[in-house]
mmCIF file of C-alpha atoms in Angstrom:
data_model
loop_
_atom_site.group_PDB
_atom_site.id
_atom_site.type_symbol
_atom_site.label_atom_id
_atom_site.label_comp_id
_atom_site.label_asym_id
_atom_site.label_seq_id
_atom_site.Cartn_x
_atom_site.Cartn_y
_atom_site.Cartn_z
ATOM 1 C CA UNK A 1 55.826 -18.724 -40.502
ATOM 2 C CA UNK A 2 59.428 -19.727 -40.220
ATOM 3 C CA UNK A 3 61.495 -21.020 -37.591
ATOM 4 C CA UNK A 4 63.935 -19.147 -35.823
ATOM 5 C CA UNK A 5 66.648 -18.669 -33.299
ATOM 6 C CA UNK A 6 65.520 -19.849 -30.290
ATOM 7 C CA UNK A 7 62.046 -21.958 -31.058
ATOM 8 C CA UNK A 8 61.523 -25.514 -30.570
ATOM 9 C CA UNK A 9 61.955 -27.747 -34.078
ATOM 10 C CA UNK A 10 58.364 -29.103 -34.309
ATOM 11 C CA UNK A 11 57.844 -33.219 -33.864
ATOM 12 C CA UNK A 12 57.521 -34.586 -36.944
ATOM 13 C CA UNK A 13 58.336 -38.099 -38.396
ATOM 14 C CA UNK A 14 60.466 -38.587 -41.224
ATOM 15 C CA UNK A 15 62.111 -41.577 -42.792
ATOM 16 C CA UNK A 16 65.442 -42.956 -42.457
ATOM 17 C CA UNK A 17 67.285 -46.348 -43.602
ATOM 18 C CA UNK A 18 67.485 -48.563 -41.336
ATOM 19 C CA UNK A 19 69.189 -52.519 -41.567
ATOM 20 C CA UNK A 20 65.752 -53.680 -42.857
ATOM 21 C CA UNK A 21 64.363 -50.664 -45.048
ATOM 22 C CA UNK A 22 63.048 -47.621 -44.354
ATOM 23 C CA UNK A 23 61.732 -46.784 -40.685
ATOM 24 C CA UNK A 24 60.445 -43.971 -38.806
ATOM 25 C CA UNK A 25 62.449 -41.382 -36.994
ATOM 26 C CA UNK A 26 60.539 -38.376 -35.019
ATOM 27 C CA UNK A 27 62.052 -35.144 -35.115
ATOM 28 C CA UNK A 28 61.457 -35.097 -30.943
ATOM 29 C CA UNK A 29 64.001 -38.598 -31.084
ATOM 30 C CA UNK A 30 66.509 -36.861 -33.421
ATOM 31 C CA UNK A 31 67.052 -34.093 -31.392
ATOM 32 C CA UNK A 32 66.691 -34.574 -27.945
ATOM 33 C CA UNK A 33 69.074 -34.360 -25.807
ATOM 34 C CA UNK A 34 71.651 -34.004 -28.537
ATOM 35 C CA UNK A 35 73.655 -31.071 -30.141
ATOM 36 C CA UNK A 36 72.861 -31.608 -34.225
ATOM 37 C CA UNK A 37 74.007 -29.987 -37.017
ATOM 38 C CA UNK A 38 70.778 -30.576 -39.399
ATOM 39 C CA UNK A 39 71.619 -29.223 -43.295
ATOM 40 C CA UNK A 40 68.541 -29.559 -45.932
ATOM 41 C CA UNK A 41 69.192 -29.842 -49.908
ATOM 42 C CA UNK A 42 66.215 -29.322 -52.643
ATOM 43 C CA UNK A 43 67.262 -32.939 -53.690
ATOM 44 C CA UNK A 44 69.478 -35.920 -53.756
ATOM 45 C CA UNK A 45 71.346 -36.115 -56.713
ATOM 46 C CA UNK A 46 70.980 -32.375 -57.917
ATOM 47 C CA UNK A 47 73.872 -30.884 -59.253
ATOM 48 C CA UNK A 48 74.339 -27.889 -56.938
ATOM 49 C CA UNK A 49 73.515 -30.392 -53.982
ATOM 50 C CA UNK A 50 75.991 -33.243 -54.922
ATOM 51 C CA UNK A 51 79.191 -31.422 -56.255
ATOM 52 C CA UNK A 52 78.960 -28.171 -53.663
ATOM 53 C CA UNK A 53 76.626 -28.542 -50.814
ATOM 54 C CA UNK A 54 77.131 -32.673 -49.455
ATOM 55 C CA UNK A 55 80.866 -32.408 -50.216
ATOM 56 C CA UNK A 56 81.902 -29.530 -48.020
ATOM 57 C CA UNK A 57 80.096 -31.270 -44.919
ATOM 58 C CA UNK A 58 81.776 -34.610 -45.470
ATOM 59 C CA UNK A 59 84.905 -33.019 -45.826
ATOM 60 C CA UNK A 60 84.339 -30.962 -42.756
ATOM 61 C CA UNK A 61 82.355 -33.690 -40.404
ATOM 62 C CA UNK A 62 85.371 -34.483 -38.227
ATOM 63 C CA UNK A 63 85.968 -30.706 -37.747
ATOM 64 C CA UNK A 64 82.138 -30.064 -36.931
ATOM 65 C CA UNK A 65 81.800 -33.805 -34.402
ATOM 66 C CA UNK A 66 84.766 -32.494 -32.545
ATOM 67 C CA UNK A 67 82.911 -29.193 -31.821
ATOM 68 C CA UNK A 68 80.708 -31.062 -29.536
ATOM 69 C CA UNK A 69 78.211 -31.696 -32.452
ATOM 70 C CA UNK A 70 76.576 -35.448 -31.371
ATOM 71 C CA UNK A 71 74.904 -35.954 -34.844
ATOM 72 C CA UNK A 72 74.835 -34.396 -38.570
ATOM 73 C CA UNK A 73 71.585 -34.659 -40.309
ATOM 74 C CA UNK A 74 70.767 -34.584 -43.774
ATOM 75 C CA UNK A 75 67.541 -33.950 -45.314
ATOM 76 C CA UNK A 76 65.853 -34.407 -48.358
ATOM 77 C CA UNK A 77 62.107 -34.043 -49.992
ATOM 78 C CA UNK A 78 63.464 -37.561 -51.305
ATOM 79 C CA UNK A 79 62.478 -41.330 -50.313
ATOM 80 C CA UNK A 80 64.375 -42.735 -47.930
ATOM 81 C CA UNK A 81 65.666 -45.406 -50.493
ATOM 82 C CA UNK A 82 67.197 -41.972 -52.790
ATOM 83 C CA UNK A 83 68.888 -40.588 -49.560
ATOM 84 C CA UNK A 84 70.576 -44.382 -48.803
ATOM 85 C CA UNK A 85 71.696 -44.201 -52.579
ATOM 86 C CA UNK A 86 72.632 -40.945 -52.203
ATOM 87 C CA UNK A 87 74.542 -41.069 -48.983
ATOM 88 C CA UNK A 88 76.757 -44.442 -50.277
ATOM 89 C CA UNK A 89 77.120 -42.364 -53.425
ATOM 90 C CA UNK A 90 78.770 -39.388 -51.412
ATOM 91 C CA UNK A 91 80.680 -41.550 -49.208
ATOM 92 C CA UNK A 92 78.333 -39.742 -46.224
ATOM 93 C CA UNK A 93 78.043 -42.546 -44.021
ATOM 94 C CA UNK A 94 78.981 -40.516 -40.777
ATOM 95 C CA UNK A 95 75.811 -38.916 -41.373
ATOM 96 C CA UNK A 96 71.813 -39.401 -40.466
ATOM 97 C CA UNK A 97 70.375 -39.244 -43.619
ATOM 98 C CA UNK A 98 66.449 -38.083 -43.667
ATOM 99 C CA UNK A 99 63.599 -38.362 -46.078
ATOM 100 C CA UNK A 100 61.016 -35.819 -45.797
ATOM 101 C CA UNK A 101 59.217 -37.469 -48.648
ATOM 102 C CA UNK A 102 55.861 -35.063 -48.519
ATOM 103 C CA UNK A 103 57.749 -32.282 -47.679
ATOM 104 C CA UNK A 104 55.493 -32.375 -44.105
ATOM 105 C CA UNK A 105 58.563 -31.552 -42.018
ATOM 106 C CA UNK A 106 59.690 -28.822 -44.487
ATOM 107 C CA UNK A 107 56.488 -27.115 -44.653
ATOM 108 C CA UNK A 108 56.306 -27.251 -40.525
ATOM 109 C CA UNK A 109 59.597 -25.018 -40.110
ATOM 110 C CA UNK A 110 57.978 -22.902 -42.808
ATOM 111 C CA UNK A 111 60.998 -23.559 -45.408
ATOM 112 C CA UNK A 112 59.166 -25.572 -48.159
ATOM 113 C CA UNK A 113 59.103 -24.201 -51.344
ATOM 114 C CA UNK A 114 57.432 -24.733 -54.940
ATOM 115 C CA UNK A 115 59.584 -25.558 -57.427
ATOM 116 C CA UNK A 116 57.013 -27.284 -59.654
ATOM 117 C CA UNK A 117 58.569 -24.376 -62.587
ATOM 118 C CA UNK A 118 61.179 -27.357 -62.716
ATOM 119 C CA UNK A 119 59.219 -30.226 -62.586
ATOM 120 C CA UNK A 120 60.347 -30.948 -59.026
ATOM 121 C CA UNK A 121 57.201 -30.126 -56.654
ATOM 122 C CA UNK A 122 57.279 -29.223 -52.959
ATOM 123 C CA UNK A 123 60.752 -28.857 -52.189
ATOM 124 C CA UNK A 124 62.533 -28.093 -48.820
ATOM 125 C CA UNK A 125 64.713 -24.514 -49.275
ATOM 126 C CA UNK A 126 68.735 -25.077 -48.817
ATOM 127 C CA UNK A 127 69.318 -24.684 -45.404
ATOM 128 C CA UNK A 128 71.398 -25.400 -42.508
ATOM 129 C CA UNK A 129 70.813 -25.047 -38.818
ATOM 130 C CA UNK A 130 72.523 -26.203 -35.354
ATOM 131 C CA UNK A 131 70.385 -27.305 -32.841
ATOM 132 C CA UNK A 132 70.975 -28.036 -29.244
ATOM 133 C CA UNK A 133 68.245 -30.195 -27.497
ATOM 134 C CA UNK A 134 65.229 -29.745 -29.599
ATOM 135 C CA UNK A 135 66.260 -25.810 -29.982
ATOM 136 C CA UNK A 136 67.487 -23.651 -32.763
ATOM 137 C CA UNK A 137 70.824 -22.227 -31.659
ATOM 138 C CA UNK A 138 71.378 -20.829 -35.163
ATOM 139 C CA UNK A 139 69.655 -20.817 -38.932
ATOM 140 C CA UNK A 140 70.878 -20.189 -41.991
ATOM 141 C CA UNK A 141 68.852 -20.191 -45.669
ATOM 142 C CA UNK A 142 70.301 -19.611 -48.477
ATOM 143 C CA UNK A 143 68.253 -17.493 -51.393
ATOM 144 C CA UNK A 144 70.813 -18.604 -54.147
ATOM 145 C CA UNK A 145 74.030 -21.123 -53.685
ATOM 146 C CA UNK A 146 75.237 -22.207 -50.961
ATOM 147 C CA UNK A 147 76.717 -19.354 -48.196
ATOM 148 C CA UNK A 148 74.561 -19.667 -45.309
ATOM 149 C CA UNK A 149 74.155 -23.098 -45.436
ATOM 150 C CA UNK A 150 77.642 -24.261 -45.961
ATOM 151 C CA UNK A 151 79.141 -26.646 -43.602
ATOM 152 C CA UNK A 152 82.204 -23.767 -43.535
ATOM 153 C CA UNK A 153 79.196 -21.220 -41.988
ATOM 154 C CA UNK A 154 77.948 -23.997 -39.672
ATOM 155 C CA UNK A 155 81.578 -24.762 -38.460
ATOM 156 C CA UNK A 156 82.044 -20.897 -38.069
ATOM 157 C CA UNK A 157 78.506 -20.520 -35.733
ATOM 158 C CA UNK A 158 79.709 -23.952 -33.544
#
């Protein structure tokens, strides 16, 4: 079943980079108390991810932090030592980056997907959602491109 307006994002822990490596973050930590703007690619590095998806929401971070946004989340079915690369790669350092490296947190909001056809296994689906202390204020998944999940939609639904 997938999330939706209005549940509670479910506690799971992920992986970020920290000073020393990768260390755990729970999902309960991320986002409570906090307004976040959490945005999910199939993977680091992709072409669709890199050149449209990342791009619009580090162009648009001030725009979306002065909205009363406290943190903006990426995530990845990636290691957490891709989404560091990744993140100094698209100059995305005002960003959380998150590795959801078995897909666990994915598959708990129900928007994992199979994309083993292209070699790439369990996969998160593009999406983007704001959430305001451990709740889904909005959600938007994108079947093909990015529309829903655009950082100009998010900035739109803030």
């Amino acid at each position: 079943m997938t999330i939706a307006t209005g549940d509670k994002i479910p506690d799971v822990t992920l992986k970020t980079n920290g000073a020393e490596g990768p260390q755990d973050i729970s999902t309960g930590e991320l986002f409570a108390g906090k307004r976040v703007v959490l945005f999910a690619v199939p993977g680091a590095f992709t072409p669709g991810c890199s050149n449209t998806h990342m791009p619009g929401f580090v162009i648009k971070a001030d725009e979306i932090l002065a909205k009363g946004v406290d943190t903006i989340a990426c995530m990845a079915v990636n290691d957490a030592f891709v989404m560091d690369a990744w993140q100094k790669n698209q100059n995305a350092q005002a960003f959380t980056m998150l590795a959801d490296g078995n897909a666990e947190f994915a598959r708990a909001l129900g928007l994992d997907m199979d994309a083993s056809g292209s070699g790439m296994g369990t996969r998160s689906k593009r999406f983007a959602m704001i959430v305001d202390d451990g709740v889904v204020e909005y959600l938007g998944v994108d079947a093909k491109g990015v529309d829903q999940s655009s950082a100009e939609t998010v900035l739109g639904k803030l």
